[in-house]
Short mmCIF file of C-alpha atoms in Angstrom, two decimals:
data_model
loop_
_atom_site.label_atom_id
_atom_site.label_comp_id
_atom_site.label_asym_id
_atom_site.label_seq_id
_atom_site.Cartn_x
_atom_site.Cartn_y
_atom_site.Cartn_z
CA MET A 1 -5.86 -122.42 29.30
CA SER A 2 -3.90 -120.15 27.79
CA ALA A 3 -2.15 -118.05 30.02
CA GLN A 4 -3.65 -115.61 32.27
CA LYS A 5 -2.98 -111.90 31.27
CA ASN A 6 -1.76 -109.01 33.73
CA TYR A 7 -2.13 -105.58 32.94
CA GLN A 8 1.33 -103.74 33.87
CA HIS A 9 1.64 -100.79 32.31
CA PRO A 10 -0.80 -98.05 31.30
CA PHE A 11 -0.09 -96.40 28.03
CA ILE A 12 1.40 -93.11 29.67
CA ILE A 13 3.70 -94.86 31.17
CA ARG A 14 4.60 -96.61 28.21
CA ALA A 15 4.85 -93.95 25.80
CA THR A 16 6.83 -91.99 28.71
CA HIS A 17 9.51 -94.87 29.27
CA TRP A 18 9.88 -94.83 25.31
CA LEU A 19 10.37 -91.50 24.64
CA ASN A 20 12.67 -90.97 27.72
CA PHE A 21 14.56 -93.74 26.33
CA LEU A 22 14.74 -91.72 23.02
CA ALA A 23 15.62 -88.69 24.56
CA LEU A 24 18.02 -89.75 26.99
CA THR A 25 20.01 -91.68 23.91
CA ILE A 26 19.96 -88.22 22.00
CA MET A 27 20.85 -86.37 25.42
CA ILE A 28 23.65 -88.65 26.61
CA MET A 29 25.35 -89.18 23.42
CA SER A 30 25.41 -85.77 22.28
CA GLY A 31 26.27 -84.60 25.69
CA LEU A 32 29.56 -86.71 25.31
CA ARG A 33 30.52 -84.78 22.12
CA ILE A 34 30.13 -81.68 23.97
CA TYR A 35 32.23 -83.12 26.59
CA ASN A 36 34.96 -83.81 24.18
CA ALA A 37 35.24 -79.84 23.31
CA SER A 38 36.74 -79.30 26.75
CA PRO A 39 37.22 -82.75 28.95
CA ILE A 40 36.76 -82.56 32.53
CA PHE A 41 38.57 -85.33 33.65
CA PRO A 42 42.21 -86.16 32.84
CA PHE A 43 41.10 -90.30 32.82
CA LEU A 44 38.63 -89.38 30.34
CA SER A 45 40.42 -87.06 27.51
CA SER A 46 38.04 -88.40 24.86
CA ILE A 47 35.05 -90.28 24.39
CA PRO A 48 35.08 -92.47 20.89
CA ASP A 49 33.10 -91.08 18.57
CA ASN A 50 31.12 -94.08 17.83
CA LEU A 51 29.29 -93.60 21.50
CA THR A 52 28.59 -89.46 20.81
CA LEU A 53 25.83 -87.66 17.85
CA GLY A 54 26.54 -85.03 16.43
CA GLY A 55 29.75 -85.29 14.82
CA TRP A 56 30.87 -81.89 15.99
CA LEU A 57 30.30 -79.20 18.70
CA GLY A 58 27.94 -77.32 16.95
CA GLY A 59 26.18 -80.04 15.70
CA ALA A 60 26.21 -81.91 19.54
CA ARG A 61 24.75 -78.93 20.44
CA GLN A 62 21.80 -78.81 18.42
CA TRP A 63 21.07 -82.35 19.04
CA HIS A 64 21.25 -81.54 22.63
CA PHE A 65 19.24 -78.90 22.60
CA LEU A 66 16.45 -80.81 20.90
CA GLY A 67 16.79 -83.58 22.78
CA MET A 68 15.91 -81.21 25.96
CA TRP A 69 12.69 -80.54 24.71
CA ILE A 70 11.77 -83.66 24.62
CA LEU A 71 12.96 -84.80 27.47
CA GLY A 72 11.44 -81.97 29.36
CA ILE A 73 7.93 -82.22 27.95
CA ASN A 74 7.87 -85.87 28.37
CA GLY A 75 9.05 -85.72 31.98
CA VAL A 76 6.44 -83.16 33.01
CA ILE A 77 3.86 -85.30 31.30
CA TRP A 78 5.19 -88.48 33.35
CA VAL A 79 5.23 -86.29 36.61
CA VAL A 80 1.83 -84.80 36.11
CA TYR A 81 0.05 -88.69 35.34
CA ASN A 82 2.15 -89.87 38.08
CA VAL A 83 0.52 -87.51 40.86
CA LEU A 84 -2.49 -86.97 39.31
CA SER A 85 -3.51 -90.66 38.93
CA ARG A 86 -1.08 -91.51 41.91
CA HIS A 87 -0.37 -94.52 39.55
CA GLY A 88 3.40 -95.68 41.53
CA ARG A 89 1.74 -95.03 45.06
CA GLY A 90 2.97 -98.32 46.70
CA THR A 91 3.72 -100.32 44.03
CA THR A 92 6.34 -98.00 42.50
CA ILE A 93 7.53 -95.40 44.65
CA PHE A 94 9.47 -96.25 47.78
CA SER A 95 8.04 -95.14 50.78
CA ARG A 96 8.56 -95.74 54.58
CA LYS A 97 6.66 -98.81 54.46
CA ASP A 98 9.56 -100.10 52.01
CA VAL A 99 12.14 -99.41 54.53
CA GLY A 100 11.99 -102.67 56.28
CA GLY A 101 12.04 -104.90 52.76
CA VAL A 102 15.72 -103.34 51.74
CA VAL A 103 17.92 -105.77 53.74
CA PRO A 104 16.33 -108.95 53.01
CA MET A 105 16.29 -108.08 49.52
CA ILE A 106 20.08 -107.49 49.48
CA LEU A 107 20.51 -110.82 51.45
CA TYR A 108 18.51 -112.09 48.43
CA TYR A 109 20.12 -110.69 46.07
CA LEU A 110 23.63 -111.79 47.60
CA ARG A 111 22.44 -115.55 47.81
CA LEU A 112 22.63 -114.86 51.74
CA ARG A 113 18.81 -115.69 51.83
CA LYS A 114 16.92 -118.44 49.71
CA GLN A 115 13.39 -117.52 49.95
CA HIS A 116 12.22 -114.26 48.11
CA PRO A 117 11.13 -111.72 50.30
CA PRO A 118 7.39 -110.66 49.98
CA SER A 119 6.86 -107.96 47.39
CA GLY A 120 4.55 -106.70 45.33
CA LYS A 121 4.73 -105.54 41.93
CA TYR A 122 8.13 -104.37 42.75
CA ASN A 123 10.65 -105.43 45.85
CA ALA A 124 12.24 -102.68 48.05
CA LEU A 125 15.09 -102.31 45.81
CA GLN A 126 13.35 -101.80 42.60
CA LYS A 127 11.24 -99.09 44.29
CA ALA A 128 14.43 -97.50 45.57
CA ALA A 129 15.84 -97.27 42.30
CA TYR A 130 13.11 -96.28 40.33
CA THR A 131 12.26 -93.47 42.68
CA SER A 132 15.97 -92.12 42.88
CA VAL A 133 16.28 -92.84 39.29
CA ALA A 134 13.58 -90.19 39.13
CA PHE A 135 15.60 -87.52 41.29
CA ILE A 136 18.77 -88.28 39.31
CA GLY A 137 16.63 -87.40 36.14
CA ILE A 138 15.55 -84.07 38.07
CA GLY A 139 19.38 -83.75 38.71
CA ALA A 140 20.64 -83.57 35.39
CA VAL A 141 17.82 -81.37 34.04
CA LEU A 142 18.67 -78.54 36.97
CA THR A 143 22.54 -79.07 36.07
CA GLY A 144 21.69 -78.66 32.40
CA VAL A 145 19.83 -75.60 33.48
CA ALA A 146 22.70 -74.16 35.52
CA ILE A 147 25.26 -74.73 32.61
CA TYR A 148 22.82 -73.40 29.66
CA TRP A 149 21.48 -70.18 31.70
CA PRO A 150 24.09 -69.51 34.18
CA VAL A 151 23.31 -65.51 34.46
CA GLN A 152 19.29 -66.18 33.70
CA PHE A 153 19.19 -68.84 36.38
CA GLY A 154 22.44 -67.94 38.07
CA VAL A 155 20.51 -69.14 41.57
CA ILE A 156 20.83 -72.60 40.42
CA THR A 157 24.16 -72.27 39.08
CA ARG A 158 25.37 -71.45 42.81
CA LEU A 159 23.24 -74.11 44.31
CA PHE A 160 25.65 -76.34 42.58
CA GLY A 161 28.96 -74.10 43.80
CA ASN A 162 29.51 -72.53 40.60
CA TYR A 163 29.32 -72.94 36.76
CA ASP A 164 32.63 -75.49 36.75
CA PHE A 165 31.11 -77.53 39.26
CA ALA A 166 27.67 -77.53 38.00
CA ARG A 167 29.48 -78.85 34.50
CA ILE A 168 30.85 -82.07 37.32
CA TRP A 169 27.50 -82.43 38.66
CA HIS A 170 25.87 -82.48 35.22
CA PHE A 171 27.90 -85.28 34.20
CA ALA A 172 27.66 -87.00 37.05
CA PHE A 173 24.16 -87.24 37.02
CA MET A 174 24.62 -88.38 33.62
CA ALA A 175 26.73 -91.15 34.58
CA ALA A 176 24.29 -92.05 37.52
CA LEU A 177 21.84 -92.65 34.82
CA VAL A 178 23.97 -94.47 32.83
CA LEU A 179 24.88 -96.74 35.56
CA PHE A 180 21.16 -96.89 36.53
CA PHE A 181 20.70 -98.04 32.75
CA GLY A 182 23.12 -101.05 32.83
CA GLY A 183 21.17 -102.19 36.05
CA HIS A 184 17.45 -101.81 34.41
CA LEU A 185 18.98 -103.67 31.32
CA PHE A 186 20.40 -106.58 33.51
CA MET A 187 17.51 -106.84 35.36
CA VAL A 188 15.05 -106.82 32.36
CA ALA A 189 17.30 -109.27 30.94
CA ILE A 190 17.03 -112.10 33.59
CA SER A 191 12.94 -110.94 34.44
CA GLY A 192 12.40 -112.24 30.75
CA TRP A 193 10.94 -111.19 27.08
CA SER A 194 7.32 -111.46 28.68
CA ASN A 195 8.63 -108.83 31.33
CA PHE A 196 10.03 -106.95 28.59
CA LEU A 197 7.20 -106.99 26.20
CA SER A 198 4.80 -105.57 28.76
CA MET A 199 6.46 -102.50 28.68
CA VAL A 200 5.69 -102.30 24.95
CA THR A 201 1.86 -104.07 25.06
CA GLY A 202 0.99 -103.28 28.52
CA TYR A 203 0.40 -106.57 29.25
CA LYS A 204 2.56 -109.33 31.38
CA LYS A 205 1.95 -113.29 30.45
CA GLU A 206 1.76 -114.86 33.56
CA GLY A 207 2.65 -118.48 33.71
CA MET B 1 9.41 -108.06 38.36
CA ASN B 2 9.58 -110.98 40.83
CA PRO B 3 12.26 -113.01 39.33
CA GLU B 4 9.98 -116.21 39.35
CA ASN B 5 8.33 -115.01 36.50
CA GLY B 6 11.33 -114.87 34.27
CA LYS B 7 10.93 -117.34 31.85
CA LYS B 8 13.64 -116.60 29.17
CA SER B 9 16.77 -114.65 29.50
CA LEU B 10 16.14 -111.45 27.76
CA PHE B 11 20.08 -112.37 26.39
CA ALA B 12 19.13 -115.57 25.08
CA SER B 13 16.60 -113.94 23.14
CA ARG B 14 17.82 -113.24 19.58
CA ARG B 15 14.58 -110.91 19.25
CA SER B 16 16.06 -109.15 22.33
CA PHE B 17 18.11 -107.09 20.60
CA LEU B 18 15.53 -105.09 18.76
CA ALA B 19 16.03 -103.38 21.94
CA VAL B 20 19.32 -102.05 21.11
CA PRO B 21 19.40 -100.57 17.55
CA PRO B 22 17.60 -97.05 18.51
CA ALA B 23 21.15 -95.90 20.01
CA LEU B 24 22.61 -97.90 17.15
CA PHE B 25 20.90 -96.09 14.69
CA LEU B 26 21.71 -92.51 16.12
CA ALA B 27 25.64 -93.61 16.27
CA GLY B 28 26.09 -94.91 13.15
CA CYS B 29 24.08 -92.56 10.93
CA ARG B 30 26.01 -89.27 9.28
CA PHE B 31 23.63 -86.82 9.22
CA ALA B 32 24.05 -84.75 5.75
CA SER B 33 23.62 -81.11 6.00
CA GLY B 34 20.97 -79.99 4.15
CA GLY B 35 18.95 -82.72 4.64
CA LYS B 36 15.46 -82.96 6.65
CA VAL B 37 17.19 -83.52 9.99
CA ASP B 38 19.59 -80.79 9.71
CA SER B 39 16.85 -78.52 8.75
CA THR B 40 14.62 -79.76 11.75
CA LEU B 41 17.77 -79.24 14.09
CA LYS B 42 18.23 -75.91 12.64
CA GLY B 43 14.79 -74.75 13.56
CA PHE B 44 14.72 -75.99 16.93
CA GLN B 45 17.94 -73.83 16.98
CA ARG B 46 16.32 -70.77 15.69
CA PHE B 47 13.30 -71.85 18.16
CA ASN B 48 15.33 -72.18 20.99
CA ASP B 49 17.53 -68.52 20.12
CA TRP B 50 13.64 -67.30 20.19
CA ILE B 51 13.22 -68.37 23.38
CA GLN B 52 17.10 -67.17 24.57
CA ALA B 53 16.03 -63.57 23.86
CA LYS B 54 12.34 -63.80 25.70
CA VAL B 55 14.13 -65.05 28.53
CA PHE B 56 16.90 -62.75 28.86
CA ASP B 57 16.81 -60.14 31.49
CA PRO B 58 18.59 -57.27 31.33
CA LYS B 59 18.08 -56.57 34.52
CA LYS B 60 20.12 -60.08 35.63
CA MET B 61 23.54 -59.71 36.17
CA ALA B 62 26.36 -61.93 35.93
CA GLN B 63 28.36 -63.00 39.24
CA GLU B 64 31.16 -60.28 39.68
CA TYR B 65 34.02 -62.16 41.56
CA SER B 66 36.46 -61.05 44.11
CA ASP B 67 40.11 -60.79 43.21
CA GLU B 68 40.63 -63.78 45.19
CA GLU B 69 38.30 -65.55 42.94
CA LEU B 70 40.24 -64.30 39.96
CA THR B 71 41.84 -66.99 37.40
CA PRO B 72 45.27 -66.66 37.74
CA GLU B 73 47.29 -64.48 35.41
CA ASP B 74 49.32 -67.49 33.52
CA GLY B 75 45.98 -69.12 33.36
CA PHE B 76 44.71 -66.39 31.12
CA ARG B 77 43.85 -68.50 28.10
CA VAL B 78 44.17 -67.86 24.30
CA ASN B 79 41.67 -69.77 22.39
CA GLY B 80 43.23 -69.60 19.09
CA TYR B 81 41.16 -72.24 17.62
CA ASP B 82 40.68 -71.57 14.02
CA THR B 83 41.84 -67.69 14.68
CA ASP B 84 45.60 -65.86 13.57
CA GLU B 85 46.57 -62.69 15.18
CA PRO B 86 45.96 -59.99 13.50
CA ASP B 87 48.54 -57.50 12.36
CA MET B 88 46.87 -54.37 14.30
CA ASP B 89 47.76 -50.86 13.52
CA ILE B 90 47.61 -49.97 16.94
CA PRO B 91 49.13 -46.41 16.70
CA HIS B 92 46.26 -45.64 13.88
CA TRP B 93 43.55 -47.70 14.98
CA ARG B 94 40.04 -46.36 14.94
CA LEU B 95 36.81 -48.16 15.83
CA ILE B 96 34.29 -47.40 12.49
CA VAL B 97 30.42 -46.58 13.45
CA ASP B 98 27.76 -46.61 11.14
CA GLY B 99 24.37 -47.71 10.39
CA LEU B 100 21.48 -46.46 12.73
CA VAL B 101 23.58 -43.85 14.50
CA GLN B 102 23.12 -40.50 14.70
CA LYS B 103 26.99 -39.74 14.83
CA PRO B 104 28.70 -42.26 12.60
CA GLY B 105 32.43 -42.28 12.08
CA GLU B 106 35.59 -43.24 12.90
CA TYR B 107 36.47 -43.45 16.70
CA SER B 108 39.80 -43.11 18.29
CA MET B 109 41.06 -44.54 21.55
CA GLU B 110 41.30 -41.35 23.28
CA GLU B 111 37.85 -40.54 22.61
CA ILE B 112 36.49 -44.29 23.84
CA THR B 113 38.72 -43.85 26.87
CA LYS B 114 37.21 -40.33 28.00
CA LEU B 115 34.43 -42.84 28.66
CA PRO B 116 33.96 -43.65 32.85
CA LYS B 117 36.15 -46.65 33.43
CA TYR B 118 34.71 -49.85 34.76
CA VAL B 119 36.97 -52.77 36.17
CA LYS B 120 35.34 -56.04 36.62
CA ASN B 121 35.93 -59.50 37.56
CA LEU B 122 33.31 -61.44 35.25
CA ARG B 123 33.50 -65.21 34.03
CA HIS B 124 34.17 -65.90 30.36
CA CYS B 125 32.61 -69.10 29.13
CA CYS B 126 33.57 -70.78 26.29
CA VAL B 127 30.99 -72.82 24.19
CA GLU B 128 33.67 -75.42 24.18
CA GLY B 129 32.93 -75.83 28.21
CA TRP B 130 35.55 -74.56 29.93
CA SER B 131 35.34 -70.80 31.85
CA MET B 132 38.17 -68.68 33.39
CA ILE B 133 37.48 -65.04 35.45
CA PRO B 134 39.98 -62.59 34.43
CA LYS B 135 39.88 -58.89 35.61
CA TRP B 136 38.46 -56.38 32.77
CA GLY B 137 38.87 -52.83 32.91
CA GLY B 138 37.33 -50.64 29.70
CA VAL B 139 34.03 -48.74 29.27
CA LEU B 140 30.25 -49.50 28.90
CA MET B 141 29.10 -51.05 25.53
CA LYS B 142 26.03 -48.59 26.39
CA ASP B 143 27.92 -45.63 27.21
CA PHE B 144 29.70 -45.62 24.09
CA LEU B 145 26.77 -46.87 22.04
CA ASP B 146 24.78 -43.75 23.65
CA MET B 147 27.85 -41.47 22.79
CA VAL B 148 27.70 -41.93 19.16
CA GLY B 149 23.58 -41.85 19.35
CA ALA B 150 23.08 -45.66 18.22
CA ASP B 151 19.65 -45.76 17.48
CA PRO B 152 18.42 -47.64 20.93
CA LYS B 153 15.28 -49.33 19.10
CA ALA B 154 17.65 -50.28 16.22
CA ARG B 155 17.82 -54.31 17.04
CA TYR B 156 21.27 -55.89 16.53
CA ILE B 157 24.78 -54.64 16.44
CA ALA B 158 27.06 -56.32 13.87
CA ALA B 159 30.61 -56.12 14.81
CA GLU B 160 33.91 -56.68 12.47
CA CYS B 161 37.16 -57.53 13.39
CA GLY B 162 41.06 -56.90 12.30
CA ASP B 163 41.05 -60.98 12.10
CA ASP B 164 37.79 -60.83 9.76
CA TYR B 165 36.19 -62.63 12.39
CA TYR B 166 32.92 -61.00 12.59
CA THR B 167 29.69 -61.54 15.07
CA ALA B 168 26.55 -60.12 16.06
CA TRP B 169 24.45 -59.07 19.37
CA ASP B 170 20.66 -57.98 19.60
CA MET B 171 20.81 -54.57 21.28
CA PRO B 172 19.44 -55.54 25.01
CA SER B 173 22.17 -57.54 25.31
CA ALA B 174 24.64 -54.87 24.24
CA MET B 175 22.99 -52.46 26.21
CA HIS B 176 23.62 -54.59 29.24
CA SER B 177 25.28 -52.59 32.04
CA GLN B 178 28.12 -55.52 32.41
CA THR B 179 28.89 -55.25 28.79
CA LEU B 180 32.36 -53.50 28.26
CA LEU B 181 34.78 -52.04 25.29
CA ALA B 182 37.63 -53.51 27.23
CA TYR B 183 41.29 -52.29 26.41
CA GLU B 184 42.75 -53.84 29.58
CA ALA B 185 42.96 -56.98 31.08
CA TYR B 186 44.56 -57.74 35.13
CA GLY B 187 45.38 -53.90 35.19
CA LYS B 188 47.33 -53.85 32.11
CA PRO B 189 46.67 -52.91 28.84
CA LEU B 190 45.04 -55.64 26.51
CA GLU B 191 47.98 -57.76 25.12
CA LEU B 192 48.06 -58.33 21.07
CA GLU B 193 47.00 -62.11 21.86
CA HIS B 194 43.88 -60.76 23.63
CA GLY B 195 42.15 -58.42 21.45
CA ALA B 196 44.44 -55.36 21.51
CA PRO B 197 43.37 -52.22 21.25
CA LEU B 198 40.10 -53.25 22.16
CA ARG B 199 38.16 -56.44 22.60
CA VAL B 200 34.53 -57.26 23.86
CA VAL B 201 33.08 -58.60 26.89
CA MET B 202 30.45 -59.67 27.09
CA PRO B 203 29.37 -62.14 30.55
CA VAL B 204 25.63 -62.76 29.61
CA LYS B 205 26.79 -64.56 26.33
CA LEU B 206 29.51 -67.61 25.28
CA GLY B 207 32.64 -66.56 24.64
CA TYR B 208 32.59 -66.29 20.76
CA LYS B 209 30.43 -63.30 21.38
CA SER B 210 33.26 -61.18 22.64
CA ALA B 211 34.99 -60.39 19.80
CA LYS B 212 38.97 -59.52 19.72
CA TRP B 213 40.41 -56.57 17.85
CA ILE B 214 37.24 -54.86 16.82
CA THR B 215 37.06 -52.54 14.09
CA ARG B 216 33.44 -51.56 13.23
CA LEU B 217 30.22 -51.61 14.58
CA THR B 218 27.25 -51.22 12.52
CA ILE B 219 23.88 -50.36 14.13
CA THR B 220 21.24 -52.43 12.03
CA ASN B 221 17.49 -53.79 11.57
CA GLU B 222 18.97 -56.56 10.00
CA LYS B 223 19.90 -59.74 11.54
CA PRO B 224 24.04 -60.01 10.52
CA GLY B 225 25.32 -63.40 10.74
CA GLY B 226 28.85 -64.20 12.39
CA TYR B 227 31.99 -66.74 12.02
CA TRP B 228 30.44 -69.13 14.16
CA GLU B 229 27.02 -68.30 13.92
CA ASP B 230 27.13 -69.19 10.38
CA GLN B 231 28.81 -72.39 10.87
CA GLY B 232 25.65 -73.56 12.99
CA TYR B 233 26.54 -72.12 16.36
CA ASP B 234 23.41 -70.63 17.99
CA TRP B 235 22.92 -67.04 17.10
CA PHE B 236 21.31 -65.67 20.85
CA ALA B 237 24.13 -67.53 22.64
CA GLY B 238 22.82 -66.15 25.94
CA LEU B 239 24.10 -67.53 29.30
#
């Protein structure tokens, strides 16, 4: 018998996942070039050119404000799909039921617990990460609006303090996304090739 | 994604590096101007300008700050990037007005300062990302445009400056009730480095629209360019 195949990710989830990767790559790299025009933190006075996109401030802004459409439209499709299909309910979205699973999972990762706690598609910590990153994404978009349109949408700007603070928040949400990306890559790496492929084909080989 | 399912480490697989190239591709490419990528970017920029013009609400006010919130005067910043301070002949300075206007001509400082004076603490947002809150004093651009009989149905205003800088605005932004022709900062006559004798303060747009040392305003229906706009910065630049 050949290995059983297990359907993991519907087409819309896979498509939006990779479009999101493309959009965030554009947004973060062009954003770092924009950052270089007027650095916020003394300890981060210049991002190396190789990590940036756009070549100069004007070019970076062009990329950033093209990428925002991919990110925004893709994000709306993802949210609408999740709400209508209830796709992530129980499997991906962190709920009250998952609270109890957090500590055992931490103990397991710290090797203080031998047995992997029972979990479905994703464990409690993964659910927490995937759920919070959606909110981080929303935060990145909102802080972006706050500094793109501080007069037309001044309400949002003031939600984050003021224009200068909103810039710092925008950077912080970006940094949180990059941190998630690092952890995400690590988890994907230790979970194996078949797991990675499931986000491309939809199916995962089960041993 | 149970660890039990992990058969092979992704890092151990050579094919796994397929996951990396999109980022490297974007990093490594030099996007030649005039190419397909460049024209796509410019197309989106024009689309974004169009959206910004639609979103712009002339009744939306930029926040006006209290004196406590002002940027201290020694932090009143000059962006000298790519600009040279011009030799302005201030005593003989005139503002030329032409185009779609009932009373074209050259206007002196005396004629301009006869209009009602406004003092406003407004945030100046540079395209680079920094911002400051100076205290401006001047007349409303709207009052001046009304005085010279500028056609309110005209679409654009082009500005020329003493240092060969030039820029332009859409009429609704120029007529906004916080757009100033400023001749004072921090309660004192504007200094040369800040645009004396007369500069624009347009808090509904990025800083490069707030032209210094203005010498000419042309009211027109043909979309004018700008020093930075022609190099690839957004034309509308609304905030």
